[in-house]
PDB file of C-alpha atoms in Angstrom:
ATOM      1  CA  MET A  19      83.528  97.001  75.804  1.00  0.00           C
ATOM      2  CA  THR A  20      86.834  96.690  77.623  1.00  0.00           C
ATOM      3  CA  LEU A  21      88.629  99.192  79.771  1.00  0.00           C
ATOM      4  CA  LEU A  22      91.932  97.427  79.276  1.00  0.00           C
ATOM      5  CA  GLY A  23      93.108  98.924  76.019  1.00  0.00           C
ATOM      6  CA  GLN A  24      94.311  97.013  72.984  1.00  0.00           C
ATOM      7  CA  GLU A  25      96.801  94.694  74.646  1.00  0.00           C
ATOM      8  CA  GLY A  26      94.874  93.547  77.692  1.00  0.00           C
ATOM      9  CA  PHE A  27      96.866  90.913  79.504  1.00  0.00           C
ATOM     10  CA  THR A  28      97.108  88.162  76.916  1.00  0.00           C
ATOM     11  CA  SER A  29     100.087  89.677  75.112  1.00  0.00           C
ATOM     12  CA  ASN A  30     102.124  90.085  78.305  1.00  0.00           C
ATOM     13  CA  ASN A  31     103.961  86.811  78.786  1.00  0.00           C
ATOM     14  CA  ARG A  32     105.515  87.977  82.010  1.00  0.00           C
ATOM     15  CA  ILE A  33     102.093  88.330  83.631  1.00  0.00           C
ATOM     16  CA  GLY A  34     100.993  85.009  82.285  1.00  0.00           C
ATOM     17  CA  MET A  35     103.967  83.224  83.748  1.00  0.00           C
ATOM     18  CA  ASN A  36     103.867  84.954  87.127  1.00  0.00           C
ATOM     19  CA  LYS A  37     100.192  85.280  87.974  1.00  0.00           C
ATOM     20  CA  THR A  38     100.092  81.993  89.887  1.00  0.00           C
ATOM     21  CA  GLU A  39     103.178  83.130  91.819  1.00  0.00           C
ATOM     22  CA  ILE A  40     101.379  86.386  92.767  1.00  0.00           C
ATOM     23  CA  PHE A  41      98.414  84.554  94.210  1.00  0.00           C
ATOM     24  CA  ASN A  42     100.544  82.114  96.147  1.00  0.00           C
ATOM     25  CA  ILE A  43     102.823  84.765  97.603  1.00  0.00           C
ATOM     26  CA  VAL A  44     100.107  87.251  98.573  1.00  0.00           C
ATOM     27  CA  HIS A  45      97.778  84.627  99.973  1.00  0.00           C
ATOM     28  CA  GLN A  46     100.586  83.177 102.085  1.00  0.00           C
ATOM     29  CA  ARG A  47     101.333  86.647 103.441  1.00  0.00           C
ATOM     30  CA  LEU A  48      97.691  87.144 104.293  1.00  0.00           C
ATOM     31  CA  GLU A  49      97.649  83.848 106.212  1.00  0.00           C
ATOM     32  CA  ASN A  50     100.833  84.733 108.121  1.00  0.00           C
ATOM     33  CA  ASP A  51     100.533  88.465 108.681  1.00  0.00           C
ATOM     34  CA  LEU A  52      96.831  89.293 109.164  1.00  0.00           C
ATOM     35  CA  PRO A  53      96.081  89.706 112.901  1.00  0.00           C
ATOM     36  CA  HIS A  54      94.301  86.705 114.496  1.00  0.00           C
ATOM     37  CA  TYR A  55      91.420  88.944 115.693  1.00  0.00           C
ATOM     38  CA  LEU A  56      90.356  89.576 112.075  1.00  0.00           C
ATOM     39  CA  THR A  57      87.851  86.742 112.136  1.00  0.00           C
ATOM     40  CA  TYR A  58      86.008  88.123 109.129  1.00  0.00           C
ATOM     41  CA  HIS A  59      88.655  89.890 107.086  1.00  0.00           C
ATOM     42  CA  ASP A  60      90.930  86.836 107.027  1.00  0.00           C
ATOM     43  CA  ALA A  61      92.749  85.020 104.229  1.00  0.00           C
ATOM     44  CA  GLU A  62      89.729  82.814 103.658  1.00  0.00           C
ATOM     45  CA  HIS A  63      87.611  85.884 102.966  1.00  0.00           C
ATOM     46  CA  THR A  64      90.019  86.981 100.299  1.00  0.00           C
ATOM     47  CA  LYS A  65      89.901  83.508  98.717  1.00  0.00           C
ATOM     48  CA  THR A  66      86.107  83.664  98.687  1.00  0.00           C
ATOM     49  CA  VAL A  67      86.049  87.153  97.111  1.00  0.00           C
ATOM     50  CA  ILE A  68      88.367  85.935  94.350  1.00  0.00           C
ATOM     51  CA  GLU A  69      86.090  82.979  93.645  1.00  0.00           C
ATOM     52  CA  LYS A  70      82.908  85.118  93.646  1.00  0.00           C
ATOM     53  CA  SER A  71      84.632  87.740  91.470  1.00  0.00           C
ATOM     54  CA  VAL A  72      85.372  85.130  88.811  1.00  0.00           C
ATOM     55  CA  PHE A  73      81.840  83.759  89.082  1.00  0.00           C
ATOM     56  CA  LEU A  74      80.292  87.208  88.543  1.00  0.00           C
ATOM     57  CA  ALA A  75      82.776  88.145  85.779  1.00  0.00           C
ATOM     58  CA  GLU A  76      81.869  84.966  83.888  1.00  0.00           C
ATOM     59  CA  LYS A  77      78.162  85.808  84.378  1.00  0.00           C
ATOM     60  CA  GLU A  78      78.821  89.178  82.788  1.00  0.00           C
ATOM     61  CA  GLY A  79      80.661  87.592  79.867  1.00  0.00           C
ATOM     62  CA  LEU A  80      84.049  89.174  80.448  1.00  0.00           C
ATOM     63  CA  SER A  81      87.177  87.854  78.741  1.00  0.00           C
ATOM     64  CA  ALA A  82      89.886  85.781  80.339  1.00  0.00           C
ATOM     65  CA  SER A  83      92.297  88.686  80.352  1.00  0.00           C
ATOM     66  CA  GLU A  84      89.753  90.916  82.103  1.00  0.00           C
ATOM     67  CA  ILE A  85      89.144  88.234  84.689  1.00  0.00           C
ATOM     68  CA  VAL A  86      92.901  88.195  85.484  1.00  0.00           C
ATOM     69  CA  LEU A  87      92.684  91.893  86.284  1.00  0.00           C
ATOM     70  CA  ILE A  88      89.610  91.347  88.512  1.00  0.00           C
ATOM     71  CA  LYS A  89      91.232  88.468  90.342  1.00  0.00           C
ATOM     72  CA  ILE A  90      94.279  90.559  91.145  1.00  0.00           C
ATOM     73  CA  ALA A  91      92.111  93.329  92.544  1.00  0.00           C
ATOM     74  CA  ALA A  92      90.196  90.779  94.687  1.00  0.00           C
ATOM     75  CA  LEU A  93      93.523  89.319  95.877  1.00  0.00           C
ATOM     76  CA  TYR A  94      94.737  92.775  97.058  1.00  0.00           C
ATOM     77  CA  HIS A  95      91.462  94.309  98.190  1.00  0.00           C
ATOM     78  CA  ASP A  96      92.032  93.638 101.926  1.00  0.00           C
ATOM     79  CA  ALA A  97      95.819  93.297 101.891  1.00  0.00           C
ATOM     80  CA  GLY A  98      96.011  96.695 103.516  1.00  0.00           C
ATOM     81  CA  PHE A  99      94.784  95.152 106.766  1.00  0.00           C
ATOM     82  CA  MET A 100      98.306  93.849 107.194  1.00  0.00           C
ATOM     83  CA  LEU A 101      99.331  97.456 107.650  1.00  0.00           C
ATOM     84  CA  GLY A 102      96.350  98.534 109.753  1.00  0.00           C
ATOM     85  CA  ARG A 103      92.539  98.648 109.758  1.00  0.00           C
ATOM     86  CA  LYS A 104      92.115 102.398 109.205  1.00  0.00           C
ATOM     87  CA  GLU A 105      91.940 103.366 105.510  1.00  0.00           C
ATOM     88  CA  HIS A 106      92.857  99.744 104.631  1.00  0.00           C
ATOM     89  CA  GLU A 107      91.656 100.174 101.042  1.00  0.00           C
ATOM     90  CA  GLU A 108      94.191 102.967 100.443  1.00  0.00           C
ATOM     91  CA  LYS A 109      96.865 100.753 102.031  1.00  0.00           C
ATOM     92  CA  SER A 110      95.823  97.905  99.775  1.00  0.00           C
ATOM     93  CA  CYS A 111      96.195 100.131  96.702  1.00  0.00           C
ATOM     94  CA  LYS A 112      99.634 101.253  97.801  1.00  0.00           C
ATOM     95  CA  LEU A 113     100.786  97.659  98.175  1.00  0.00           C
ATOM     96  CA  ALA A 114      99.422  96.754  94.726  1.00  0.00           C
ATOM     97  CA  THR A 115     101.076  99.857  93.187  1.00  0.00           C
ATOM     98  CA  LYS A 116     104.406  98.923  94.809  1.00  0.00           C
ATOM     99  CA  GLU A 117     104.401  95.192  94.019  1.00  0.00           C
ATOM    100  CA  LEU A 118     102.583  94.648  90.743  1.00  0.00           C
ATOM    101  CA  PRO A 119     105.059  96.344  88.333  1.00  0.00           C
ATOM    102  CA  LYS A 120     107.599  93.583  88.927  1.00  0.00           C
ATOM    103  CA  TYR A 121     105.025  91.123  87.528  1.00  0.00           C
ATOM    104  CA  GLY A 122     104.558  93.156  84.370  1.00  0.00           C
ATOM    105  CA  PHE A 123     101.507  95.214  85.181  1.00  0.00           C
ATOM    106  CA  SER A 124     101.350  98.622  83.587  1.00  0.00           C
ATOM    107  CA  GLU A 125     100.458 101.905  85.342  1.00  0.00           C
ATOM    108  CA  GLU A 126      97.134 101.890  83.574  1.00  0.00           C
ATOM    109  CA  GLN A 127      96.325  98.382  84.659  1.00  0.00           C
ATOM    110  CA  ILE A 128      97.299  99.147  88.240  1.00  0.00           C
ATOM    111  CA  GLU A 129      95.055 102.194  88.224  1.00  0.00           C
ATOM    112  CA  ILE A 130      92.163 100.036  87.177  1.00  0.00           C
ATOM    113  CA  ILE A 131      93.022  97.533  89.905  1.00  0.00           C
ATOM    114  CA  CYS A 132      93.061 100.356  92.522  1.00  0.00           C
ATOM    115  CA  GLY A 133      89.660 101.495  91.257  1.00  0.00           C
ATOM    116  CA  MET A 134      88.257  98.087  92.025  1.00  0.00           C
ATOM    117  CA  ILE A 135      89.896  97.989  95.460  1.00  0.00           C
ATOM    118  CA  ASN A 136      88.485 101.419  96.312  1.00  0.00           C
ATOM    119  CA  ALA A 137      85.033 100.269  95.166  1.00  0.00           C
ATOM    120  CA  THR A 138      84.925  97.919  98.183  1.00  0.00           C
ATOM    121  CA  ARG A 139      85.067 100.928 100.550  1.00  0.00           C
ATOM    122  CA  ILE A 140      81.828 101.360 102.509  1.00  0.00           C
ATOM    123  CA  PRO A 141      79.570 102.937 101.309  1.00  0.00           C
ATOM    124  CA  GLN A 142      80.390 101.372  97.971  1.00  0.00           C
ATOM    125  CA  LYS A 143      80.679 103.632  94.920  1.00  0.00           C
ATOM    126  CA  THR A 144      81.365 101.983  91.544  1.00  0.00           C
ATOM    127  CA  HIS A 145      82.146 103.454  88.169  1.00  0.00           C
ATOM    128  CA  ASN A 146      82.389 100.508  85.782  1.00  0.00           C
ATOM    129  CA  ILE A 147      81.572  96.820  85.450  1.00  0.00           C
ATOM    130  CA  TYR A 148      84.920  95.754  86.950  1.00  0.00           C
ATOM    131  CA  GLU A 149      84.235  97.700  90.106  1.00  0.00           C
ATOM    132  CA  ASP A 150      80.663  96.443  90.213  1.00  0.00           C
ATOM    133  CA  ILE A 151      81.934  92.871  90.178  1.00  0.00           C
ATOM    134  CA  VAL A 152      84.522  93.194  92.934  1.00  0.00           C
ATOM    135  CA  ALA A 153      82.155  95.272  95.116  1.00  0.00           C
ATOM    136  CA  ASP A 154      79.448  92.603  94.809  1.00  0.00           C
ATOM    137  CA  ALA A 155      81.898  89.776  95.370  1.00  0.00           C
ATOM    138  CA  ASP A 156      83.109  91.434  98.589  1.00  0.00           C
ATOM    139  CA  LEU A 157      79.532  91.379 100.001  1.00  0.00           C
ATOM    140  CA  PHE A 158      78.253  88.345  98.187  1.00  0.00           C
ATOM    141  CA  TYR A 159      77.221  86.684 101.444  1.00  0.00           C
ATOM    142  CA  LEU A 160      74.514  89.286 102.025  1.00  0.00           C
ATOM    143  CA  GLY A 161      72.437  87.551  99.415  1.00  0.00           C
ATOM    144  CA  THR A 162      73.062  83.926 100.372  1.00  0.00           C
ATOM    145  CA  ASP A 163      72.156  81.393 103.078  1.00  0.00           C
ATOM    146  CA  THR A 164      75.572  81.940 104.613  1.00  0.00           C
ATOM    147  CA  TYR A 165      74.553  85.403 105.895  1.00  0.00           C
ATOM    148  CA  ASP A 166      74.260  84.445 109.552  1.00  0.00           C
ATOM    149  CA  TYR A 167      77.643  82.663 109.566  1.00  0.00           C
ATOM    150  CA  TYR A 168      79.562  85.589 108.133  1.00  0.00           C
ATOM    151  CA  SER A 169      77.601  88.138 110.128  1.00  0.00           C
ATOM    152  CA  ASN A 170      78.658  86.340 113.288  1.00  0.00           C
ATOM    153  CA  LYS A 171      82.288  86.374 112.172  1.00  0.00           C
ATOM    154  CA  LEU A 172      82.065  90.085 111.498  1.00  0.00           C
ATOM    155  CA  PHE A 173      80.449  90.740 114.910  1.00  0.00           C
ATOM    156  CA  LEU A 174      83.236  88.842 116.650  1.00  0.00           C
ATOM    157  CA  GLU A 175      85.820  90.930 114.790  1.00  0.00           C
ATOM    158  CA  LEU A 176      84.044  94.174 115.599  1.00  0.00           C
ATOM    159  CA  ARG A 177      83.949  93.285 119.289  1.00  0.00           C
ATOM    160  CA  HIS A 178      87.736  93.289 119.281  1.00  0.00           C
ATOM    161  CA  PHE A 179      87.659  97.022 118.407  1.00  0.00           C
ATOM    162  CA  GLN A 180      84.438  97.824 120.323  1.00  0.00           C
ATOM    163  CA  PRO A 181      84.339  95.547 123.377  1.00  0.00           C
ATOM    164  CA  LYS A 182      81.223  97.159 124.760  1.00  0.00           C
ATOM    165  CA  ILE A 183      79.080  96.592 121.648  1.00  0.00           C
ATOM    166  CA  THR A 184      75.970  94.601 122.407  1.00  0.00           C
ATOM    167  CA  GLU A 185      73.955  92.161 120.290  1.00  0.00           C
ATOM    168  CA  LYS A 186      71.203  94.783 120.102  1.00  0.00           C
ATOM    169  CA  ASP A 187      73.773  97.316 118.820  1.00  0.00           C
ATOM    170  CA  TRP A 188      74.893  94.804 116.219  1.00  0.00           C
ATOM    171  CA  LEU A 189      71.295  94.137 115.114  1.00  0.00           C
ATOM    172  CA  ARG A 190      70.762  97.841 114.504  1.00  0.00           C
ATOM    173  CA  ILE A 191      74.047  98.093 112.550  1.00  0.00           C
ATOM    174  CA  GLN A 192      72.993  95.165 110.370  1.00  0.00           C
ATOM    175  CA  LEU A 193      69.586  96.685 109.738  1.00  0.00           C
ATOM    176  CA  ASP A 194      71.015 100.013 108.741  1.00  0.00           C
ATOM    177  CA  PHE A 195      73.638  98.430 106.517  1.00  0.00           C
ATOM    178  CA  LEU A 196      71.282  96.133 104.686  1.00  0.00           C
ATOM    179  CA  GLN A 197      68.826  98.994 104.124  1.00  0.00           C
ATOM    180  CA  SER A 198      71.493 101.228 102.616  1.00  0.00           C
ATOM    181  CA  HIS A 199      73.296  98.572 100.525  1.00  0.00           C
ATOM    182  CA  SER A 200      72.559  97.777  96.899  1.00  0.00           C
ATOM    183  CA  PHE A 201      74.072  95.157  94.577  1.00  0.00           C
ATOM    184  CA  HIS A 202      75.469  96.357  91.244  1.00  0.00           C
ATOM    185  CA  THR A 203      75.815  93.425  88.858  1.00  0.00           C
ATOM    186  CA  THR A 204      72.976  91.745  87.020  1.00  0.00           C
ATOM    187  CA  TYR A 205      73.361  88.650  89.052  1.00  0.00           C
ATOM    188  CA  GLY A 206      73.517  90.595  92.257  1.00  0.00           C
ATOM    189  CA  ILE A 207      70.353  92.530  91.472  1.00  0.00           C
ATOM    190  CA  GLU A 208      68.345  89.572  90.167  1.00  0.00           C
ATOM    191  CA  VAL A 209      69.515  86.766  92.397  1.00  0.00           C
ATOM    192  CA  LEU A 210      71.273  88.097  95.492  1.00  0.00           C
ATOM    193  CA  SER A 211      69.019  91.028  96.243  1.00  0.00           C
ATOM    194  CA  PRO A 212      65.802  88.984  96.836  1.00  0.00           C
ATOM    195  CA  VAL A 213      67.659  86.774  99.358  1.00  0.00           C
ATOM    196  CA  LYS A 214      69.131  89.837 101.057  1.00  0.00           C
ATOM    197  CA  LYS A 215      65.582  91.158 101.390  1.00  0.00           C
ATOM    198  CA  LYS A 216      64.567  88.031 103.253  1.00  0.00           C
ATOM    199  CA  HIS A 217      67.448  88.587 105.699  1.00  0.00           C
ATOM    200  CA  LEU A 218      66.413  92.167 106.119  1.00  0.00           C
ATOM    201  CA  ASP A 219      62.823  91.214 106.831  1.00  0.00           C
ATOM    202  CA  LYS A 220      63.968  88.744 109.414  1.00  0.00           C
ATOM    203  CA  LEU A 221      66.148  91.297 111.122  1.00  0.00           C
ATOM    204  CA  MET A 222      63.310  93.851 111.123  1.00  0.00           C
ATOM    205  CA  LYS A 223      61.061  91.358 112.913  1.00  0.00           C
ATOM    206  CA  MET A 224      63.788  90.674 115.489  1.00  0.00           C
ATOM    207  CA  TRP A 225      64.151  94.433 116.029  1.00  0.00           C
ATOM    208  CA  ALA A 226      60.437  94.968 116.419  1.00  0.00           C
ATOM    209  CA  LYS A 227      60.375  92.425 119.251  1.00  0.00           C
ATOM    210  CA  LEU A 228      62.919  94.453 121.145  1.00  0.00           C
ATOM    211  CA  LEU A 229      60.890  97.695 120.999  1.00  0.00           C
TER     212      LEU A 229
END
């Protein structure tokens, strides 16, 4: 069942012609305008979230037109960081709302896109399969062997805002976050969650040694 209505995206030639342009323009802006201290929320992160969103959408059997919608949401989900870290999801939605109409997106489609963007806000709250997909794509690394790599990038970024944070503090933050987080998609639950559990077990052992 689709949330897109009868037309979806396939009938809108303007979107079809311009979607590559959207990705190129926005990604270039992310590379140029995101602050250098965003070592985790960088342009490469957005590229990864787009890729993982497509992967999860295909796993869920969504149509090509639905995947376009999901890719656009992934593209914009952290664009708000260009305007500031606080409430960046809201800023991302405002950017999408301002810019997407010129590419042929309707108000209804932009509303769905904003729903997906807001689903990446922590703690995550999702309301449909589209939001499930983008939320899981945003935190896909939690259930992979790249966890330590991205965790270190996030710690480095956090230290810019909280210079006094210690590695012990960060360990506690990771523990609390992994314990409270849940994946939403079928792939996330069946494949990513067991790997995330292994990371959590490892962190719990590290924490126990500090007590």
